[in-house]
Coordinates of N, CA and C in Angstrom, one line a residue:
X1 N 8.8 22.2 0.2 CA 9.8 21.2 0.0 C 10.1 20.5 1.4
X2 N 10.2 19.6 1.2 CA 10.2 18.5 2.5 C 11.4 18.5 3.0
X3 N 12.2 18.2 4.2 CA 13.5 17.8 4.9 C 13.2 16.1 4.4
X4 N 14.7 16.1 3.7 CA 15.0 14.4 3.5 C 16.0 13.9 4.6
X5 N 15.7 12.8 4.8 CA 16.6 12.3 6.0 C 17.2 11.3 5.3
X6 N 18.4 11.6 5.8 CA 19.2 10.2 5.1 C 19.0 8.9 5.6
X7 N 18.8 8.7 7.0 CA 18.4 7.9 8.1 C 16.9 7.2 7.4
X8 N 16.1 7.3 6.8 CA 15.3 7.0 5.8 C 15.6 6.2 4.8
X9 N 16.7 6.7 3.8 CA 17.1 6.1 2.7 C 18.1 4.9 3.3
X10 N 18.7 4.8 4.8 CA 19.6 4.1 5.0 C 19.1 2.4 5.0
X11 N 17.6 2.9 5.4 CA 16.6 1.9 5.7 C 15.7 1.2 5.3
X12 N 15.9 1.5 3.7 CA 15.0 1.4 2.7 C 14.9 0.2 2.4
X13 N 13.6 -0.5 2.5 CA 13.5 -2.0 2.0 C 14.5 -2.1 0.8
X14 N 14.5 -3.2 0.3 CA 15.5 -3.9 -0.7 C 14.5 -4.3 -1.7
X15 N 14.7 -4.3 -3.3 CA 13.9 -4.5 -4.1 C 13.2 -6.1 -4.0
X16 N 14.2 -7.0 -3.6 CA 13.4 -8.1 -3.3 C 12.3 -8.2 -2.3
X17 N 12.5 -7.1 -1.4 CA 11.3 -7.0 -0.1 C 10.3 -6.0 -1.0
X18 N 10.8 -5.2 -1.5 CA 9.1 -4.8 -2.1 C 8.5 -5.5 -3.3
X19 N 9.6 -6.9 -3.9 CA 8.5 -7.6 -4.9 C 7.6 -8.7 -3.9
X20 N 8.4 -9.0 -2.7 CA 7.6 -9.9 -2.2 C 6.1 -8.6 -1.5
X21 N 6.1 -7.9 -1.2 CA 5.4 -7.0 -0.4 C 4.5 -6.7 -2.1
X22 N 4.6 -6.5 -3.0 CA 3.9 -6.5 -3.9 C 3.0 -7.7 -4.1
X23 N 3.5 -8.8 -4.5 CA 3.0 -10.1 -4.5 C 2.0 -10.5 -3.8
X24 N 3.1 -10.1 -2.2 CA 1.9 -10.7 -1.3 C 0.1 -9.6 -1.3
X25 N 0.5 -8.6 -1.6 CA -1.1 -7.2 -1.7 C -1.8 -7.9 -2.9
X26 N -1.4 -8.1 -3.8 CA -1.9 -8.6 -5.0 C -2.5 -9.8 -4.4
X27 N -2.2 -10.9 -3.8 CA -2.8 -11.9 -3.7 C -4.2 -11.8 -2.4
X28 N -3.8 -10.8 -1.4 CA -4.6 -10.3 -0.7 C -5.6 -9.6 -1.1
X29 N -5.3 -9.4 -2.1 CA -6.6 -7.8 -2.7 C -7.3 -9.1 -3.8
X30 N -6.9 -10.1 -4.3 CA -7.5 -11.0 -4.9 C -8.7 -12.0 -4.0
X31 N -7.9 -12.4 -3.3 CA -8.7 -13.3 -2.0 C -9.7 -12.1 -1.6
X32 N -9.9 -11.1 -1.4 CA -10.6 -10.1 -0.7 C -11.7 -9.9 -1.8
X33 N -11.4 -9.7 -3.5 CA -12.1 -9.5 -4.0 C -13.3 -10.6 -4.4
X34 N -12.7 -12.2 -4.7 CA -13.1 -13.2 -5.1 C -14.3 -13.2 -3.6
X35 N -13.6 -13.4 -2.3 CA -14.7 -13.7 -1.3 C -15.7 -12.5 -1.5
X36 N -15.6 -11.7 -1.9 CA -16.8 -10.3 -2.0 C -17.8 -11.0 -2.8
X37 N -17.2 -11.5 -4.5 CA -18.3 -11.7 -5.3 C -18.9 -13.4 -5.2
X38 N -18.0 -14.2 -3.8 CA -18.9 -15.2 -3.5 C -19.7 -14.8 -2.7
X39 N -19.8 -13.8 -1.7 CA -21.0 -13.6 -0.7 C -22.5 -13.2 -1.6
X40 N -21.7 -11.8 -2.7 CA -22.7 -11.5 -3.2 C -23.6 -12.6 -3.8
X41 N -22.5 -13.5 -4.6 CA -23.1 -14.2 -5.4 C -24.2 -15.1 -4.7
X42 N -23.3 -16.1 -3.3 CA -24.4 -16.4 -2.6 C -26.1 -16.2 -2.1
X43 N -25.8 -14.1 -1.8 CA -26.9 -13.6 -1.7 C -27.9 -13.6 -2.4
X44 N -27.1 -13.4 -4.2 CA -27.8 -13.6 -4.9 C -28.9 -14.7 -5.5
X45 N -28.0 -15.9 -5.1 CA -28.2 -17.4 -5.1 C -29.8 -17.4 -4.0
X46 N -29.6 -16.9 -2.9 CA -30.8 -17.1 -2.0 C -32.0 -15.8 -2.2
X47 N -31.7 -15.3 -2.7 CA -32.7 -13.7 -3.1 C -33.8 -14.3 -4.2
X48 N -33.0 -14.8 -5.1 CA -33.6 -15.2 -6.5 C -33.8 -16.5 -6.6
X49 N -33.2 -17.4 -5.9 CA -33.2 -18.5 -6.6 C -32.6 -19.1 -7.4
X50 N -31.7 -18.8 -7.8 CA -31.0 -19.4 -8.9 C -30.1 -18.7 -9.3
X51 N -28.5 -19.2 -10.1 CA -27.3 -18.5 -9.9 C -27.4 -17.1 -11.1
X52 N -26.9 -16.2 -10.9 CA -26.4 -15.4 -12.1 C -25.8 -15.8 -13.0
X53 N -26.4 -15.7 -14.2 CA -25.3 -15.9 -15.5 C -25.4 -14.9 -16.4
X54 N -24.3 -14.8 -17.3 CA -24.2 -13.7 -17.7 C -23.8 -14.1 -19.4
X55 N -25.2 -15.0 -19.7 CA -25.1 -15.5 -21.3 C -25.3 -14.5 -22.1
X56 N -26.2 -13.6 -22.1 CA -26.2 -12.3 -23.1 C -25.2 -11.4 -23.3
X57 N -24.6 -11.5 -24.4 CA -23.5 -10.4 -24.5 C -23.5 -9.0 -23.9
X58 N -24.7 -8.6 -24.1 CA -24.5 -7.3 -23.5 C -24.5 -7.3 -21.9
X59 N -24.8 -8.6 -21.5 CA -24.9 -8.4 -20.0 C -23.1 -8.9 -19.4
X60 N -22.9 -9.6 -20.3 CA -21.1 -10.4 -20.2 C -20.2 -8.7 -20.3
X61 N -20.6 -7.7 -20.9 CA -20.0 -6.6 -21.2 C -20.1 -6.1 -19.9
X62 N -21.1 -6.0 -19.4 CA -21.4 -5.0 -18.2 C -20.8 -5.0 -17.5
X63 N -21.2 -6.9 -17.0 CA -20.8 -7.7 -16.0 C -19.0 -7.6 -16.0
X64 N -18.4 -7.8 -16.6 CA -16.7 -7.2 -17.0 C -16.8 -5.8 -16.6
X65 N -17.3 -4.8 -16.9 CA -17.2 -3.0 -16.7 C -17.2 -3.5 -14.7
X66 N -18.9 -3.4 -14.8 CA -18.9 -3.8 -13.3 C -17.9 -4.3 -12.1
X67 N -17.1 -5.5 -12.7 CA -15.9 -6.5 -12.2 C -15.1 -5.5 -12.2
X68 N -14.2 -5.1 -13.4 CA -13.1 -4.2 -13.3 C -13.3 -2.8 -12.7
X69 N -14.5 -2.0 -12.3 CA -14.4 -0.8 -11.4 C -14.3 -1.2 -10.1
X70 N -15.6 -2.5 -9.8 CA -15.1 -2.9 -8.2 C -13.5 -3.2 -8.0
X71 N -13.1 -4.2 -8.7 CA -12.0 -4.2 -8.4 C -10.7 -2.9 -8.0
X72 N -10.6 -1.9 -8.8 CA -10.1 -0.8 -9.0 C -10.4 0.2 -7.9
X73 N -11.5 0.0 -7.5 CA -12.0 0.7 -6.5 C -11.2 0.2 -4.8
X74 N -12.0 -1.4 -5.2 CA -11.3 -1.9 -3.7 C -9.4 -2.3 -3.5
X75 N -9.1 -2.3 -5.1 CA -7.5 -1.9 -4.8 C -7.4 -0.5 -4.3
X76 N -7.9 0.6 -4.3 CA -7.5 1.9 -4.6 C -7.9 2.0 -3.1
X77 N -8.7 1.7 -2.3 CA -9.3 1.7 -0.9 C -8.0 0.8 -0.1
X78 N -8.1 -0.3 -0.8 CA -7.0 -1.4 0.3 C -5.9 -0.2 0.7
X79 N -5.0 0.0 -0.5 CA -4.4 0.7 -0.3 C -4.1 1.8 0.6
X80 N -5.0 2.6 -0.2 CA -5.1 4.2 0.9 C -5.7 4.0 2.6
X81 N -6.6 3.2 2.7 CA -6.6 3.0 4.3 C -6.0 1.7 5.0
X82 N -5.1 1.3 4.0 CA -4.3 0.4 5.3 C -3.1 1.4 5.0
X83 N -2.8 1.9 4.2 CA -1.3 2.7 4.5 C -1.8 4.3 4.8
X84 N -2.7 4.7 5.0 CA -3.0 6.4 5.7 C -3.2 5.7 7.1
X85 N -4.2 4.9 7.6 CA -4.0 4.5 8.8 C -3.5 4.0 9.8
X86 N -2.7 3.2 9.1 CA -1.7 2.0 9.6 C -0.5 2.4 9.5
X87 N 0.1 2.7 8.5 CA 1.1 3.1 7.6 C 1.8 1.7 6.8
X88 N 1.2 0.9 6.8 CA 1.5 -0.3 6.1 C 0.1 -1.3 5.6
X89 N 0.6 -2.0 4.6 CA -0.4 -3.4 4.3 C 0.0 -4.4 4.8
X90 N -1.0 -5.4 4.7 CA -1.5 -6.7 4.8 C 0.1 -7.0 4.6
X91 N 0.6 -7.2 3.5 CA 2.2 -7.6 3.4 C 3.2 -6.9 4.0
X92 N 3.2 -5.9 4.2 CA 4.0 -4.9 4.7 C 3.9 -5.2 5.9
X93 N 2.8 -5.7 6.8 CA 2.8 -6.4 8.2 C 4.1 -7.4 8.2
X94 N 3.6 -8.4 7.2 CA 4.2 -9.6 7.6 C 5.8 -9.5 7.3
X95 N 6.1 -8.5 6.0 CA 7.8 -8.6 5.8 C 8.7 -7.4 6.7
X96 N 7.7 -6.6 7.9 CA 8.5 -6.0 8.9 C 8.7 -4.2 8.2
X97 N 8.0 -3.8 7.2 CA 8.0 -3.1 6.4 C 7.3 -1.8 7.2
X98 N 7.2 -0.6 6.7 CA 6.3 0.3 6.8 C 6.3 1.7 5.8
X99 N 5.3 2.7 5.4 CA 5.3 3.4 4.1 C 5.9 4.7 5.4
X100 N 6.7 6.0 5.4 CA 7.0 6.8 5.6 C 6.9 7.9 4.7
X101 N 7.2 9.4 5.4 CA 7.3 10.4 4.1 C 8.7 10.8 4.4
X102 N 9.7 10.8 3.5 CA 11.1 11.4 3.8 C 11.2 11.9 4.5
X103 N 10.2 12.8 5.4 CA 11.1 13.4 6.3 C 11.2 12.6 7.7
X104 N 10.6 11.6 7.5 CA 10.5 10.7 8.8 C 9.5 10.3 9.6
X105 N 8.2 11.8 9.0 CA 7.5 11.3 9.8 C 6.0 10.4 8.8
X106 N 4.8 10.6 9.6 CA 3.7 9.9 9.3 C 3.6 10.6 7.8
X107 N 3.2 9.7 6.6 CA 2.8 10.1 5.5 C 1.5 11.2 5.7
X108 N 1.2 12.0 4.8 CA 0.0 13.1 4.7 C -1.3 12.3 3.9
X109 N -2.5 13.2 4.4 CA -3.2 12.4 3.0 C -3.3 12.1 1.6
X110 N -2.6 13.6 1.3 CA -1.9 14.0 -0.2 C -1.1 13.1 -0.4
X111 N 0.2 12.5 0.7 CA 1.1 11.7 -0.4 C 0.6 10.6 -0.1
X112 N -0.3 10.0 0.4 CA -0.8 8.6 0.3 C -1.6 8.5 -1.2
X113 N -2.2 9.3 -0.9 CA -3.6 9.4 -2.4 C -2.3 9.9 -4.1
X114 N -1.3 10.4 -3.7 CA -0.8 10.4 -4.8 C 0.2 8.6 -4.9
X115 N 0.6 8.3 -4.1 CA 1.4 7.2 -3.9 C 0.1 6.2 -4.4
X116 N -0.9 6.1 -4.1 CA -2.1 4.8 -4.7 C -2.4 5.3 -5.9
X117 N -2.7 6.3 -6.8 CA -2.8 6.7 -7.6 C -1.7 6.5 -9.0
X118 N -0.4 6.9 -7.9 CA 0.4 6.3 -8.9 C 0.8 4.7 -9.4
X119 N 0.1 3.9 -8.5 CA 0.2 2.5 -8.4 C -0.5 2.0 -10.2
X120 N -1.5 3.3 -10.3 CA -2.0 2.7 -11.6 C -1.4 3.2 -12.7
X121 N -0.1 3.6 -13.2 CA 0.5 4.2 -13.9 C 1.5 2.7 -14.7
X122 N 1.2 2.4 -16.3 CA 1.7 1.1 -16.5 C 3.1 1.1 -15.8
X123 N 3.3 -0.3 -15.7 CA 4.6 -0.4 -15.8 C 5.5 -0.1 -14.1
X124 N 4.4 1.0 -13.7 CA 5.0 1.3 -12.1 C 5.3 -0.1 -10.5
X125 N 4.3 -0.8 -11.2 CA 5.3 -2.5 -10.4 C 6.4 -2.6 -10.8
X126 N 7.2 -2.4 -11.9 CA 8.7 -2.6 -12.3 C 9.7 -1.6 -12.0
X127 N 8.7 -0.4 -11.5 CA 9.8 0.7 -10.9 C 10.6 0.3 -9.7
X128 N 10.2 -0.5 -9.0 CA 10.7 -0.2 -7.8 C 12.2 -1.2 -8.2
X129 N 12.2 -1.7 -9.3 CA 13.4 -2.8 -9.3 C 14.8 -1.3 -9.8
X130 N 14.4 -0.4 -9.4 CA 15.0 1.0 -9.9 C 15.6 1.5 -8.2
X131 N 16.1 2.6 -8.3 CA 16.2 3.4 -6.8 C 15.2 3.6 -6.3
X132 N 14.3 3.7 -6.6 CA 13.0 4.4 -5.8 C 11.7 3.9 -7.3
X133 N 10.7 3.5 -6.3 CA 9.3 3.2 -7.0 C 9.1 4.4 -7.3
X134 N 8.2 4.8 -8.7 CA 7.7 5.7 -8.8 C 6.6 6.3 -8.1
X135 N 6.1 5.8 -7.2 CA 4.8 5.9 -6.6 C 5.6 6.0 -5.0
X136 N 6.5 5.8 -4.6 CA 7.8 6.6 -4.0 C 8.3 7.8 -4.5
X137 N 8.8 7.8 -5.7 CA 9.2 9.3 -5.6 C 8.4 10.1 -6.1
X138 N 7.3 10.0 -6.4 CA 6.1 11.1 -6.7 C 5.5 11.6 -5.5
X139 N 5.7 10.6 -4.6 CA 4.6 11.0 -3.5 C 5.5 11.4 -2.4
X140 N 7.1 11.6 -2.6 CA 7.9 11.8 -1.2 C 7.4 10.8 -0.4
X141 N 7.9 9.2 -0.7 CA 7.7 8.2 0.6 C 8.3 7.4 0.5
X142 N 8.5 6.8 1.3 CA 9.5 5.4 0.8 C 9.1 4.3 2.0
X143 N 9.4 3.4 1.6 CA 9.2 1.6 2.1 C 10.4 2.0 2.7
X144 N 10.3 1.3 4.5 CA 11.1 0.9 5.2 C 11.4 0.1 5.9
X145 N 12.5 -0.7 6.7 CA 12.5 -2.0 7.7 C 12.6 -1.0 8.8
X146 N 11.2 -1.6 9.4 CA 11.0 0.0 10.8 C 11.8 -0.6 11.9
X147 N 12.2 -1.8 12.1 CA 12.7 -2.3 13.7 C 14.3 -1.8 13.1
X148 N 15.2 -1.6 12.1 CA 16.1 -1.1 12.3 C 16.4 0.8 12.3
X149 N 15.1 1.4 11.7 CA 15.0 2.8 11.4 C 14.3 3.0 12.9
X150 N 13.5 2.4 13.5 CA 13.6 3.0 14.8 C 14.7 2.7 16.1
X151 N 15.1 1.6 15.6 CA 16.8 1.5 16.5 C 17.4 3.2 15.8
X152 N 17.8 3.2 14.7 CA 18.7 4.3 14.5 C 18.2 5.8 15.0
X153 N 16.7 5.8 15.2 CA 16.7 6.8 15.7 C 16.6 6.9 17.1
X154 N 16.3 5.9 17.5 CA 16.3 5.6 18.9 C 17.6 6.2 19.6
X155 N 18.9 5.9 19.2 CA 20.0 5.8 19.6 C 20.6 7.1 19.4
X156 N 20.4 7.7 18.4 CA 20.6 9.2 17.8 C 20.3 10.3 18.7
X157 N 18.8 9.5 19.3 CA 17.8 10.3 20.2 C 18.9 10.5 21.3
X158 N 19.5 9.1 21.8 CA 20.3 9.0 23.0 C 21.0 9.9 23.4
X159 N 21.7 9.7 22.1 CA 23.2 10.5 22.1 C 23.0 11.3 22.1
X160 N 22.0 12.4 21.3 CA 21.5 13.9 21.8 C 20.8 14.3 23.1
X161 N 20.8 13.2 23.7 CA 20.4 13.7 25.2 C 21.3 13.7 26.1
X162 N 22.2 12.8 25.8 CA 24.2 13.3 26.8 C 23.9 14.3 27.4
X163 N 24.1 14.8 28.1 CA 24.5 15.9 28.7 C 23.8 17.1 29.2
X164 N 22.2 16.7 28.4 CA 21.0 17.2 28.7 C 20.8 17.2 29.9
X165 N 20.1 17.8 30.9 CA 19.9 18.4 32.3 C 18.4 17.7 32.1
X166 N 18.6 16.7 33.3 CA 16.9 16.0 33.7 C 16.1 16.7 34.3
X167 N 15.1 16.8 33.8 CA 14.0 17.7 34.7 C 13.5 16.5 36.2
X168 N 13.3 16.7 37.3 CA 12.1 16.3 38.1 C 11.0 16.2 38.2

């Protein structure tokens, strides 16, 4: 069982900052995916000769199967290594955001890979308009505004050093 810090929960994005931080991944993981299947497609365009089409039903079936694992895949990757690495996404950059694990510190790779996992659970984009996303509270992590959660601990730090004896 983890230590929960309240200093965590004080700092917890706001449900409007994680629908924009949603929004904005979704639109990033789209741009990301679309420029993929123009390069391929390009390559394909100069390999062969001529564009791909996908008039035969059985090949429109595939071509769909095909589209929806890549995609799934490169959502399931965006994810897990910009927030095991980084500790945030592409949007999470820009709205001042970062993924933590309750106790404060760097998420594990367990609660990352459970936290992206739960991302595919229906309905789990509407959780977060709740206390906690589900893909938060399954995974012990939470979205935070880090320039005020590292002031508070910053200053916490301070205060517990009062009277501390400085080394040379």
């Amino acid at each position: 069982m983890r230590k929960y810090l309240a200093v965590v929960d004080r700092h917890k994005a706001t449900s409007g900052m994680r629908f924009i931080n949603f929004f904005l991944d979704r639109l990033f993981i789209q741009i990301i995916y679309y420029g993929l299947f123009f390069i391929f497609g390009l390559g394909y365009a100069i390999v062969y000769g001529e564009g791909f089409s996908a008039e035969n039903g059985e090949q429109s079936i595939t071509f769909t199967i095909i589209s929806l694992s890549i995609y799934l895949a490169m959502s399931f990757s965006y994810f897990f290594f910009m927030e095991y690495y980084l500790g945030k996404t592409i949007a999470k950059y820009i709205t001042g955001t970062e993924v933590i694990s309750i106790d404060g510190n760097k998420p594990t790779q367990q609660q990352i890979i459970a936290r992206t996992f739960s991302r595919a659970v229906p309905f789990d984009s509407l959780s977060f308009l709740g206390n906690n996303g589900w893909h938060d509270s399954w995974s012990d992590t939470r979205v935070i505004h880090v320039k005020n959660y590292l002031a508070e601990r910053q200053s916490k730090e301070e205060i517990n050093s009062i009277g501390a004896k400085e080394m040379s």
